[in-house]
Coordinates of C-alpha atoms and ligand atoms in Angstrom, one line a residue:
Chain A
X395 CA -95.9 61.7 155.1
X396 CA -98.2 62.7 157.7
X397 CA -101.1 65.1 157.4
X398 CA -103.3 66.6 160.3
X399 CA -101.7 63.5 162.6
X400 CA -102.8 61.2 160.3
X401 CA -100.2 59.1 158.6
X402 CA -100.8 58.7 154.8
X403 CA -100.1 56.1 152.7
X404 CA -97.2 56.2 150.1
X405 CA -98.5 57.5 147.0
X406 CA -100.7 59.4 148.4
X407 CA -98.5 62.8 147.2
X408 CA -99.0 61.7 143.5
X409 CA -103.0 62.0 144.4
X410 CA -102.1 65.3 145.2
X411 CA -100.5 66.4 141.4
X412 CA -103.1 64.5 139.7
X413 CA -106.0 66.7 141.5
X414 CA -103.2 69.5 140.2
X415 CA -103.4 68.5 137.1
X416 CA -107.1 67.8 136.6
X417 CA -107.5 71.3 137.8
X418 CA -105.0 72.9 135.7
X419 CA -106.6 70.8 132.8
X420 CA -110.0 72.0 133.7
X421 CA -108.6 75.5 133.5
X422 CA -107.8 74.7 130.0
X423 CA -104.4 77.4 130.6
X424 CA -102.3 75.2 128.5
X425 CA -103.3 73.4 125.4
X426 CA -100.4 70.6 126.4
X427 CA -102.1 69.9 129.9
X428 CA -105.4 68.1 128.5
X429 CA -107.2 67.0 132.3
X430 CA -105.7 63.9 133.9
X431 CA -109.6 62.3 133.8
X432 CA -108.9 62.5 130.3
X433 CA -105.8 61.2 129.9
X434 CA -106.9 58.2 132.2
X435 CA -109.6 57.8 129.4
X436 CA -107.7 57.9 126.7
X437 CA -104.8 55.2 128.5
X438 CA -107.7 52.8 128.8
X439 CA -108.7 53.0 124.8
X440 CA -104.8 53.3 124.2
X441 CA -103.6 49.8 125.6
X442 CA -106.1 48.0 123.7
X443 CA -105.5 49.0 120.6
X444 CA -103.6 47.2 118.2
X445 CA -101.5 49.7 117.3
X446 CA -100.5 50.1 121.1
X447 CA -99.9 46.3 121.3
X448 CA -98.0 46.0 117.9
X449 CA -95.9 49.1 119.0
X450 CA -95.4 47.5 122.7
X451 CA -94.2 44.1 120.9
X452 CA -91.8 45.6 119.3
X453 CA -90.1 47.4 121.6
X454 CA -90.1 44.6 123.6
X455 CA -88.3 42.1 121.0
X456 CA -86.0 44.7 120.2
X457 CA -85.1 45.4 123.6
X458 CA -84.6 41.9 124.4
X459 CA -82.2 41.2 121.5
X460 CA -80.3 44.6 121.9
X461 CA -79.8 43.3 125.9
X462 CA -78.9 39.8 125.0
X463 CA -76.3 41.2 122.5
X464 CA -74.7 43.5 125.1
X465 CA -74.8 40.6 128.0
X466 CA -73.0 38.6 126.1
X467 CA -70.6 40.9 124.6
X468 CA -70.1 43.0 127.5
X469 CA -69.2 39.8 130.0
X470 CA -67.3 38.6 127.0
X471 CA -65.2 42.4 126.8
X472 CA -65.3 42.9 130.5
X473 CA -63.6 39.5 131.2
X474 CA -61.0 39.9 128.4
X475 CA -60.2 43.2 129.5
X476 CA -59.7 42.1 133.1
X477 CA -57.6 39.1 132.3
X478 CA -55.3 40.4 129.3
X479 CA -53.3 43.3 130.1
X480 CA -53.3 44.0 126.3
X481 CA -56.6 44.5 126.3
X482 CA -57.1 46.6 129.0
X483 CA -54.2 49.4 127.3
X484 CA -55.8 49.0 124.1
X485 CA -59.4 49.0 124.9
X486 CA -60.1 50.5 128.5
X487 CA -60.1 54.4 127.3
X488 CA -62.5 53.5 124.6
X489 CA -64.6 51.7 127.1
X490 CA -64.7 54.1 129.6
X491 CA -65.7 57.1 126.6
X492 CA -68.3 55.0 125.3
X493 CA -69.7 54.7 129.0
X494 CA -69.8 58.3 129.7
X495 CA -70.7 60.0 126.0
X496 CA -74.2 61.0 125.3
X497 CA -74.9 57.9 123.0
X498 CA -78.4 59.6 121.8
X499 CA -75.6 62.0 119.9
X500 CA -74.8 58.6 117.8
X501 CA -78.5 57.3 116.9
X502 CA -78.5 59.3 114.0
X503 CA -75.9 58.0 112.5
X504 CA -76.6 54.1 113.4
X505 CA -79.8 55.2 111.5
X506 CA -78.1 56.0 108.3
X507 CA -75.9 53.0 108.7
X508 CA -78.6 50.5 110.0
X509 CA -81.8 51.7 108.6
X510 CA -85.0 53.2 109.5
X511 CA -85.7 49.8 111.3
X512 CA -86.1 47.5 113.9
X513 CA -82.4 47.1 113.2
X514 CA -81.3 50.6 114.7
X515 CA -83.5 49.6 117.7
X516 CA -81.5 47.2 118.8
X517 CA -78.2 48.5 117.9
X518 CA -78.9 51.4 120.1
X519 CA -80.3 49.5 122.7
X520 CA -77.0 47.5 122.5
X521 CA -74.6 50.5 122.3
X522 CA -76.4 52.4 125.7
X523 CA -76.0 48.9 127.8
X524 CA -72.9 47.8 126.3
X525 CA -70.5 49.2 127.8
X526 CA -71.0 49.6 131.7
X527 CA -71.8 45.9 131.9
X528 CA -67.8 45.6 130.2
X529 CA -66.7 47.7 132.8
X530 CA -68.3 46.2 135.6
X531 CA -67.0 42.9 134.5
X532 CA -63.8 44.1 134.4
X533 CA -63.6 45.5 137.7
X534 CA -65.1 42.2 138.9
X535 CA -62.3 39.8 137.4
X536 CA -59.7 42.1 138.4
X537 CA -60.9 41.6 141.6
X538 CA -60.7 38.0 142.0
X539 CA -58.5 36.7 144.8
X540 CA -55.6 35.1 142.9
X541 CA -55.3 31.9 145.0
X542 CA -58.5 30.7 143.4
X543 CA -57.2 30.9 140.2
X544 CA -53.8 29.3 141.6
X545 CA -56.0 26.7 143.4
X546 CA -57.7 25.6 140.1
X547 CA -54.2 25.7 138.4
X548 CA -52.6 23.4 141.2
X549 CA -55.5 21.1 140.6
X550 CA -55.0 20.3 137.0
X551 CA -58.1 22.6 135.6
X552 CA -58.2 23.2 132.1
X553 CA -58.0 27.0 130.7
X554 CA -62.0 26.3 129.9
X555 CA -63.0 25.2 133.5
X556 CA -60.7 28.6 135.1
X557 CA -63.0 30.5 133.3
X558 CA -66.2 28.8 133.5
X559 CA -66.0 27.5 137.1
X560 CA -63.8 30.0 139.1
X561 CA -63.7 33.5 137.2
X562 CA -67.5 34.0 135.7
X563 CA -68.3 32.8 139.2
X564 CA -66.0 34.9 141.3
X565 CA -66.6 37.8 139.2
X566 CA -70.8 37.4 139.6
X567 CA -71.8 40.3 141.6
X568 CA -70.2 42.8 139.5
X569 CA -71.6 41.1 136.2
X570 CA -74.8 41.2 137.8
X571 CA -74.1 44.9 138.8
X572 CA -73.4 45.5 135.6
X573 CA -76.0 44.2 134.3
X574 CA -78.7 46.0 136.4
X575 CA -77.4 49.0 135.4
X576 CA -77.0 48.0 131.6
X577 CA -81.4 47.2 131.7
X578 CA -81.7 50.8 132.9
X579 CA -79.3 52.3 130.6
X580 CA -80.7 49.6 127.6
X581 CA -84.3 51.1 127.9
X582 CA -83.1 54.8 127.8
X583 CA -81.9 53.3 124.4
X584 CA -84.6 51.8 123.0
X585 CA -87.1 55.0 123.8
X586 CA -84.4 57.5 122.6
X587 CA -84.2 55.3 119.4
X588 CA -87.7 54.6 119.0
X589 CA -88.2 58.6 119.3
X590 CA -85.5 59.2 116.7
X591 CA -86.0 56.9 114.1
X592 CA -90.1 57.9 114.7
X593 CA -91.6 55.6 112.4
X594 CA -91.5 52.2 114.1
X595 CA -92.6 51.4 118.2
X596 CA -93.6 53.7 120.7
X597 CA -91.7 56.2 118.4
X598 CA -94.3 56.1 115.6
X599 CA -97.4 56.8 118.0
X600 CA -95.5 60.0 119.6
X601 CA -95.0 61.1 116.6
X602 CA -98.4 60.7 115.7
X603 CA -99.6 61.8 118.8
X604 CA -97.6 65.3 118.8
X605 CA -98.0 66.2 115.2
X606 CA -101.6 65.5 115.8
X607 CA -102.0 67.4 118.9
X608 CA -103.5 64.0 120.6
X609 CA -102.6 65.1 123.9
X610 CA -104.5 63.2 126.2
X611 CA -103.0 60.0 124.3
X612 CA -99.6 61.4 124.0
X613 CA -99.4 61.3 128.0
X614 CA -101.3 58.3 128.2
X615 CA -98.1 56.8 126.3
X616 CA -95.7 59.0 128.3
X617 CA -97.0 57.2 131.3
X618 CA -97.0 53.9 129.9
X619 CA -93.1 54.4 128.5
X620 CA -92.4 55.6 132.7
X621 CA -93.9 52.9 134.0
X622 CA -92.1 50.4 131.9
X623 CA -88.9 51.8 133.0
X624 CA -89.9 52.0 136.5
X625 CA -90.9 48.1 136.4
X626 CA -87.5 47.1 134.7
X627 CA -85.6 49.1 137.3
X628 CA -87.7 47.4 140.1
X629 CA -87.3 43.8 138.9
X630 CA -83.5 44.2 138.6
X631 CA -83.3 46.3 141.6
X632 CA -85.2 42.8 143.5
X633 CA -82.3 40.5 141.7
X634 CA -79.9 42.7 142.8
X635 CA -81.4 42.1 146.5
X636 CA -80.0 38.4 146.6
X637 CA -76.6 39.2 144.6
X638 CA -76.4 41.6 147.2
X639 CA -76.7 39.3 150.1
X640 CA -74.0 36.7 148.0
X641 CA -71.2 39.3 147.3
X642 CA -71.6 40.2 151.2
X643 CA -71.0 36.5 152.2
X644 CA -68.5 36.4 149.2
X645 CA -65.3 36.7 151.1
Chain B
X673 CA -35.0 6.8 135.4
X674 CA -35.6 6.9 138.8
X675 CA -33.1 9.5 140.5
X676 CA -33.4 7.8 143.9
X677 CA -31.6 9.3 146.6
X678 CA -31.2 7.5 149.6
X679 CA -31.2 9.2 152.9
X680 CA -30.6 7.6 156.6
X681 CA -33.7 8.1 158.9
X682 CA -33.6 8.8 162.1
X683 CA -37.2 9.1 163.2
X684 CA -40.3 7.6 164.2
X685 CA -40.6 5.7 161.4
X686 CA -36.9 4.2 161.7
X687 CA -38.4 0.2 160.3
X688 CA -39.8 1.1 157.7
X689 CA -37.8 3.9 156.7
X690 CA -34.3 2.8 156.9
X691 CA -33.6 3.4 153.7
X692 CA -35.8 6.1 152.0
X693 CA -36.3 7.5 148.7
X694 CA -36.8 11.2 148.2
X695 CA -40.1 11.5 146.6
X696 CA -39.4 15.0 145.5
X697 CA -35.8 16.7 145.1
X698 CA -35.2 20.1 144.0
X699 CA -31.7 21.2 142.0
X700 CA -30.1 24.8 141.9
X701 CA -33.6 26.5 142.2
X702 CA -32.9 30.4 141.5
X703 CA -36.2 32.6 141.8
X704 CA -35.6 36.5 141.3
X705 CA -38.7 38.1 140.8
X706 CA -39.5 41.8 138.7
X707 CA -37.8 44.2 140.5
X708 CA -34.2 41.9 141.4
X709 CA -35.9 40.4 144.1
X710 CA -33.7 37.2 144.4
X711 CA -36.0 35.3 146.5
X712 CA -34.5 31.8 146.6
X713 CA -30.3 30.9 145.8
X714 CA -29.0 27.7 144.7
X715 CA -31.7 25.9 146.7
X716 CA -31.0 21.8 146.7
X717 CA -32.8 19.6 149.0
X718 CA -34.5 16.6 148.7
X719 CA -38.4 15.8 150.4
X720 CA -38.1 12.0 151.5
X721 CA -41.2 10.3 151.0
X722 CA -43.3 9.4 153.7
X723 CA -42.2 11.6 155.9
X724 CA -43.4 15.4 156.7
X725 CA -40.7 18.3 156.1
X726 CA -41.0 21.4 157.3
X727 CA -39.9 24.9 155.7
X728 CA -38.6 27.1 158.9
X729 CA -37.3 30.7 157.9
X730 CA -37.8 34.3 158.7
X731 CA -40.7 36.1 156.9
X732 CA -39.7 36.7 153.1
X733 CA -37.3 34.2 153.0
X734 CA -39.1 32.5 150.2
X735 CA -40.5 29.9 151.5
X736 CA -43.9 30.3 149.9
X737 CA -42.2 30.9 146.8
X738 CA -40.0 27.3 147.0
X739 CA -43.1 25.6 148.0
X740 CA -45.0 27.2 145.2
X741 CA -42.1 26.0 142.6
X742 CA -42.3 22.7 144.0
X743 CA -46.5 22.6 143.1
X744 CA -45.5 23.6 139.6
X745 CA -47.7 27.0 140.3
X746 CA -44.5 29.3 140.1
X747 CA -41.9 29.2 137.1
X748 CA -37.5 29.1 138.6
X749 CA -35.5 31.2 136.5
X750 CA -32.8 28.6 137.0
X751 CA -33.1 24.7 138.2
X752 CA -35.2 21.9 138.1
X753 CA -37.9 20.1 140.5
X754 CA -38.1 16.5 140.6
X755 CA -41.3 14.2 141.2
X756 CA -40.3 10.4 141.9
X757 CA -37.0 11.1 139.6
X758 CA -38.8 13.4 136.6
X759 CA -38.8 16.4 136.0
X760 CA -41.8 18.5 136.3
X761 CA -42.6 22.1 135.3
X762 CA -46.9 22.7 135.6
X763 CA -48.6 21.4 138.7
X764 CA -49.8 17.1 138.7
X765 CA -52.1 14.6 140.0
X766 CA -49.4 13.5 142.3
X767 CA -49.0 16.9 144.0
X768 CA -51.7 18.5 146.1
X769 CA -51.7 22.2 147.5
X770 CA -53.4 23.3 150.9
X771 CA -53.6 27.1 150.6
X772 CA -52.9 29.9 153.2
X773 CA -56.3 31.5 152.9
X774 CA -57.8 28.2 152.6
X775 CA -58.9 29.3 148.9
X776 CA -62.4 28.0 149.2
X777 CA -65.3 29.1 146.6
X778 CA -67.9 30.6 148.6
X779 CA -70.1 30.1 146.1
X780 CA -70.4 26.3 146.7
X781 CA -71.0 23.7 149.4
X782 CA -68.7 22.4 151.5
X783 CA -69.6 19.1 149.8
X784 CA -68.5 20.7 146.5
X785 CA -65.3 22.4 147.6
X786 CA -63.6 18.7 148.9
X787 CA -64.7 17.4 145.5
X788 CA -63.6 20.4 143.3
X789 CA -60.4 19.3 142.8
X790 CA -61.8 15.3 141.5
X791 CA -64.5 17.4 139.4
X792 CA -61.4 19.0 137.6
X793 CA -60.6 15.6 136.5
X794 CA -63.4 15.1 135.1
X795 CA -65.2 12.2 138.0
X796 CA -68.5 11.8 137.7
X797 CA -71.0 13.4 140.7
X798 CA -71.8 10.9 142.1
X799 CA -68.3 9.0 142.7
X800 CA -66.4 12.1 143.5
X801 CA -69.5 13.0 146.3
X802 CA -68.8 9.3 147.6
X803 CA -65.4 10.2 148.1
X804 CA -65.8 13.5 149.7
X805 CA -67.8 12.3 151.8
X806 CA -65.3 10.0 153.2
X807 CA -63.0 12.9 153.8
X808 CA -65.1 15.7 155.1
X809 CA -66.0 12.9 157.5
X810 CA -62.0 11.9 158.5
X811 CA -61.1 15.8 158.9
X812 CA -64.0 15.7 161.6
X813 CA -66.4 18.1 159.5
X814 CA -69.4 15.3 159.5
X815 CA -72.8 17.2 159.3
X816 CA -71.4 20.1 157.4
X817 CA -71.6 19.2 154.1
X818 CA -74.0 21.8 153.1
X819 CA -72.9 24.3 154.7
X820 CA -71.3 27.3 152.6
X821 CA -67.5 28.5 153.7
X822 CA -69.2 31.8 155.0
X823 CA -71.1 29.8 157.9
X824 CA -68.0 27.9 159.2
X825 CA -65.2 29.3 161.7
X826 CA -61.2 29.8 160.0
X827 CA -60.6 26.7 161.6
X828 CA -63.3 24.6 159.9
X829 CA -62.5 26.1 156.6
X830 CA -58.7 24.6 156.8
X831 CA -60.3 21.5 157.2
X832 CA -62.4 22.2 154.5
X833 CA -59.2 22.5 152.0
X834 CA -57.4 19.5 153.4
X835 CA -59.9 17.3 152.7
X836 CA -59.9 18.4 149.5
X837 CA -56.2 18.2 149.1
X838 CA -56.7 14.8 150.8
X839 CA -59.8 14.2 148.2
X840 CA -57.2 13.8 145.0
X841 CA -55.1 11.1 146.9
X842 CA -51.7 12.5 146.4
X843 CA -48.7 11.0 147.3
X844 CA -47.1 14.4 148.4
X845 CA -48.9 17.2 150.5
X846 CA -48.1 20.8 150.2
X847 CA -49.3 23.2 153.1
X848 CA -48.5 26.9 153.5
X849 CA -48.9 28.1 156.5
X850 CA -52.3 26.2 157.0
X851 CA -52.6 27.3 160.3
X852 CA -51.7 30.6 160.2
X853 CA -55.7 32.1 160.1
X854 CA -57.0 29.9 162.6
X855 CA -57.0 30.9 166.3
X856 CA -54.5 29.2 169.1
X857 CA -57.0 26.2 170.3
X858 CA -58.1 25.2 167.3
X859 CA -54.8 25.3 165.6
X860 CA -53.4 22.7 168.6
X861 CA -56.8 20.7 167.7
X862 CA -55.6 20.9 163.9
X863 CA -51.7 20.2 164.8
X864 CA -53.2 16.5 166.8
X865 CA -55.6 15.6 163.9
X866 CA -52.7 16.3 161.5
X867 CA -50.3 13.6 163.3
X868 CA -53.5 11.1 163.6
X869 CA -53.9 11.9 160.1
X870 CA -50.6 11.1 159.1
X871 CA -50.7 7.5 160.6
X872 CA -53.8 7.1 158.4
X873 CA -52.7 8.1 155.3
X874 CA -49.4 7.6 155.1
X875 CA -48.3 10.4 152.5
X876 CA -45.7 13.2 152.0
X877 CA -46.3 16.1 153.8
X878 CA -44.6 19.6 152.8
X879 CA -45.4 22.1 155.4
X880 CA -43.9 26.0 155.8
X881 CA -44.5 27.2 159.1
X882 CA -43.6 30.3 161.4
X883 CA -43.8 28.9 164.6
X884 CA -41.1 26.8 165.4
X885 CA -43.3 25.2 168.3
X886 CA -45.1 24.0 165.3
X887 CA -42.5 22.6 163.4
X888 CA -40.8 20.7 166.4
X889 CA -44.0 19.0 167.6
X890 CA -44.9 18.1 163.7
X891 CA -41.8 17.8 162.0
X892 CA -39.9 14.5 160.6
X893 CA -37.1 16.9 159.6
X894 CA -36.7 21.2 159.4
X895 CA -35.1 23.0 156.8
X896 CA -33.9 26.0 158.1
X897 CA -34.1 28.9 155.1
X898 CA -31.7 32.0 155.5
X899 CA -32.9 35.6 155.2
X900 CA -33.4 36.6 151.7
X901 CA -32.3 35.5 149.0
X902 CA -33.4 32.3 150.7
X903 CA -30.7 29.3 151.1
X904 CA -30.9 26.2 153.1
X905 CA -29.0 27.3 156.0
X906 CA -29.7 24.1 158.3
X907 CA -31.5 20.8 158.0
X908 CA -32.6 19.5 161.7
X909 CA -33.9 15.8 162.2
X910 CA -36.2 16.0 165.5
X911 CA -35.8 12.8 167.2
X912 CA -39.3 13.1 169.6
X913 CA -40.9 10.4 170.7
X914 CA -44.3 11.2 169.6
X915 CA -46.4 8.2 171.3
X916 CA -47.4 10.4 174.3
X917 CA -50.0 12.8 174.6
X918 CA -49.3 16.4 173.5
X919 CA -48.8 17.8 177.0
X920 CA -46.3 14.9 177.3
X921 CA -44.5 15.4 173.7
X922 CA -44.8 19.5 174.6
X923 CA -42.6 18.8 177.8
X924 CA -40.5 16.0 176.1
X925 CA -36.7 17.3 176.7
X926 CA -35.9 16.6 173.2
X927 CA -39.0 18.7 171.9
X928 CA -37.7 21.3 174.2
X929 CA -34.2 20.9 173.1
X930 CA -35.0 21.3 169.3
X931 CA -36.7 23.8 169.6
X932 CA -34.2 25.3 171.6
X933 CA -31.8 24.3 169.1
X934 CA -33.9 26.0 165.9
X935 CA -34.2 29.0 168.0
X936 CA -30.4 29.3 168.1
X937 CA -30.0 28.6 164.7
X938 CA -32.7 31.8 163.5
X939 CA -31.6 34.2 165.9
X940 CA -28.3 35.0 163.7
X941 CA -31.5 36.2 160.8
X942 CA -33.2 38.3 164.0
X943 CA -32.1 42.0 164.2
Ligands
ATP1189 N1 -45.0 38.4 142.8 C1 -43.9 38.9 143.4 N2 -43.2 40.0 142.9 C2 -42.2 40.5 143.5 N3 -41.7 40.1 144.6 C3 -42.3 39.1 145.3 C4 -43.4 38.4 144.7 N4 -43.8 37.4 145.5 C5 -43.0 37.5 146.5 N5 -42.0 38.4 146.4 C6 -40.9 38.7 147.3 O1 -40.1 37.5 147.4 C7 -39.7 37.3 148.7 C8 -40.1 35.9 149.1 O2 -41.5 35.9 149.2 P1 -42.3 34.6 149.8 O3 -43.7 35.0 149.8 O4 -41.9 33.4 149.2 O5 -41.7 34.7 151.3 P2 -42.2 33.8 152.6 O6 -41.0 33.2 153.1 O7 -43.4 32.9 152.2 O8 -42.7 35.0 153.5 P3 -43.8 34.9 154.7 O9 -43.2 34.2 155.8 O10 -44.1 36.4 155.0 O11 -45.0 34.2 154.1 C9 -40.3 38.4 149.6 O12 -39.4 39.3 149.8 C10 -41.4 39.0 148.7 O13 -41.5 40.3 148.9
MG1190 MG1 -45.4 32.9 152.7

């Protein structure tokens, strides 16, 4: 962005909507738009409190778990999916619904099953990544040039080492792909579940927050929440950078 | 047990191959794939060892498929392939492929590829490194064995997968179409190392081909394949003397006669 001839520097813009925002704060228009200075304020006080800290904890264990889950059962799905043809007809439709529905729709009822807990955290962290890492997967191992698999065959490899040393290998860009996109789908889980169930996380200090009318700290945690999900999308997007650069030399 | 058959030679190797075993035979192979594709018919023919067979025949005649039977990678509906007299149905230790793409995993050194196929059976690093080492350095690839498949040319690559097919130390080598992906010098560079190689290793070589150039100048014997559904139509014993240099063998009359001859011999499957 350039202004006057000068060129600014990149986040210059958001400098702009704060000073918006202060102003429209000041103006005191809206009772939801407390001013940004205050806000800032109240961010500082917010991530050193130990509710802030216990709340951040726990999203982060539960997001952690709910990921590893749907790694390993997504590669796991994905690869049976695109190595058994029976699995494909009998599975691949519910796959691909589960990938496209609006999950938030099902956190409800994971809480009656699951529980007002830490539990339903996880689960719907599981269920948002879950499924697009299976169908990356899949599309990755159907994709494998056969002569690998034929060239492992002709060598004597065992059933384990096809899969361990040829197939999770070939298949590693689109897993990774898959993946990249499950950590951005997996935190949309864990806020949407930590908002639902209300009473554990980030969840229980919105609700606080809102009921209370603590504005200034309930966009001090709005901003906290974005900028979590911005960092997660930036470190995979900087993994993705070198997977990148190996599926390009893959062929 | 041993189902020997014994064949006359009548090539380079006439001492020590006056009377030869076959080292692989193959009885009544039928192949009809999905669809009634009958891609091989009542296919007999017997590899004799030592020596380096080639499989000649228009394009979807089946050769791949025979030589894929043969490797134990591909299933006949009917008939039976025979390694040193027994029968064999999955691929073995004594059987090595060489692949038409070169089937290389780009995710790991060249070092790794020649030893993938000893890692499969379980060597340990160090001893199956040892060994690949020795080969990457007889298929002329010293100083590469870091390199990933990506930074080398077609040519290299091939070399790549014979040393690993050389890496297992079969007694029987089976190429398809090896050269096919690699330009016109270095497949002339390949075609001399291979006969150097041969002198040096002294195993079975199985080789489909589409150039009958290729075959001629390589060959111990050619099995001509029809069109489809692929029968041995013709088996030719090339008697070259292969002591010269390759301009010399290239200009040889009886290279030019084979060749001559095979040619004849296709044309009936040319439209
Ligand atoms: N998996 C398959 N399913 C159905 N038909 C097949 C399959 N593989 C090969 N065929 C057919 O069988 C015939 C023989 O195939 P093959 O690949 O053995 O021929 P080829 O002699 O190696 O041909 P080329 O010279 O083109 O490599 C071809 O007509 C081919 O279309
Ligand atoms: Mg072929």
């Amino acid at each position: 962005m350039t202004l006057f001839g000068y060129r600014l520097p990149m986040m210059s813009s958001l400098v702009v909507w704060c000073l918006i925002w202060e102003i429209v704060g000041r103006l005191e228009l809206v009772l939801l738009f407390p001013p940004f200075s205050g806000v800032l304020a109240a961010l500082v006080e917010l991530v050193q409190s130990p509710k802030f800290l216990a709340a951040t904890w726990t999203t982060i264990t539960t997001f952690c778990i709910g990921m590893a889950l749907a790694i390993a059962c997504g590669v796991a799905l994905g690869v049976l999916m695109g190595r058994v043809r029976a699995a494909e007809n009998l599975l691949g439709m519910w796959v691909n619904v589960f990938a496209s529905a609006p999950l938030s729709a099902l956190v409800p009822v994971l809480m009656i099953l699951f529980g007002m807990g830490e539990k339903t955290i996880i689960v719907s962290v599981f269920l948002f990544a879950v499924w697009i890492i299976a169908l990356d997967t899949q599309a990755g191992v159907k994709h494998i040039t056969p002569s690998l698999i034929e060239m492992a065959r002709s060598f004597g490899a065992r059933r384990f080492d096809i899969y361990a040393k040829i197939i999770l290998w070939a298949a590693l860009p689109e897993i990774l792909a898959g993946i990249r996109l499950g950590f951005i789908r997996g935190v949309k889980g864990v806020v949407i579940g930590q908002l639902l169930v209300s009473i554990i996380g980030y969840g229980e200090l919105f609700e606080l927050y809102s009921r209370t009318f603590l504005m200034e700290e309930f966009w001090a945690l709005t901003i906290v929440l974005f900028a979590f999900a911005l960092l997660v999308a930036h470190l995979v997007g900087l993994l993705e950078k070198r997977v990148e650069y190996y599926a390009g030399v893959r062929q | 047990m041993v189902a020997v058959t014994k064949l006359r030679a009548a090539d380079r190797h006439g001492e020590h191959m006056a009377s030869l075993e076959s080292i692989i035979s193959v009885r009544g192979i039928n192949k009809v794939y999905p669809g009634q594709v009958h891609a091989l018919k009542d296919v007999d023919l017997d590899f004799p060892a030592g020596a380096l067979t080639t499989l000649l025949g228009p394009s979807g005649c089946g050769k791949t498929t025979l030589l894929k039977i043969i490797a134990g990678l591909l299933e006949p509906n009917t008939g039976d392939v025979l390694v040193k007299g027994r029968k064999v149905t999955a691929p073995g230790p004594e059987r090595a492929f060489v692949f038409q793409d070169f089937a290389l995993l780009p995710w790991a050194t060249v070092l790794r590829n020649v030893g993938f196929g000893l890692e499969l059976r379980g060597m340990a690093e160090t001893k199956r490194n040892e060994i690949a080492r020795r080969y990457i350095d007889q298929v002329g690839l010293s100083g590469f064995e870091d390199k990933y498949p990506h930074e080398l040319s077609g040519g290299m690559r091939q070399r790549v997968g014979l040393a690993r097919a050389l890496a297992v130390d079969a007694d029987v080598l089976l190429l398809d179409e090896p050269f096919s992906a690699v330009d016109e010098q270095n497949r002339r560079k390949f075609q001399e190392d291979l006969l150097r190689l041969r002198e040096i290793e002294r195993k079975t070589f199985i080789f489909v081909t589409h150039s009958i150039e290729e075959a001629v100048y390589l060959s111990d014997r050619i099995v001509l394949l029809s069109r489809r559904p692929g029968r041995v139509s013709q088996v030719i014993t090339p008697q070259i003397d292969r002591s010269g240099s390759p301009e010399e063998i290239r200009r040889d009359r009886a290279y030019l006669d084979t060749v001559e001859e095979i040619w004849q011999g296709l044309r009936q499957f040319v439209d």
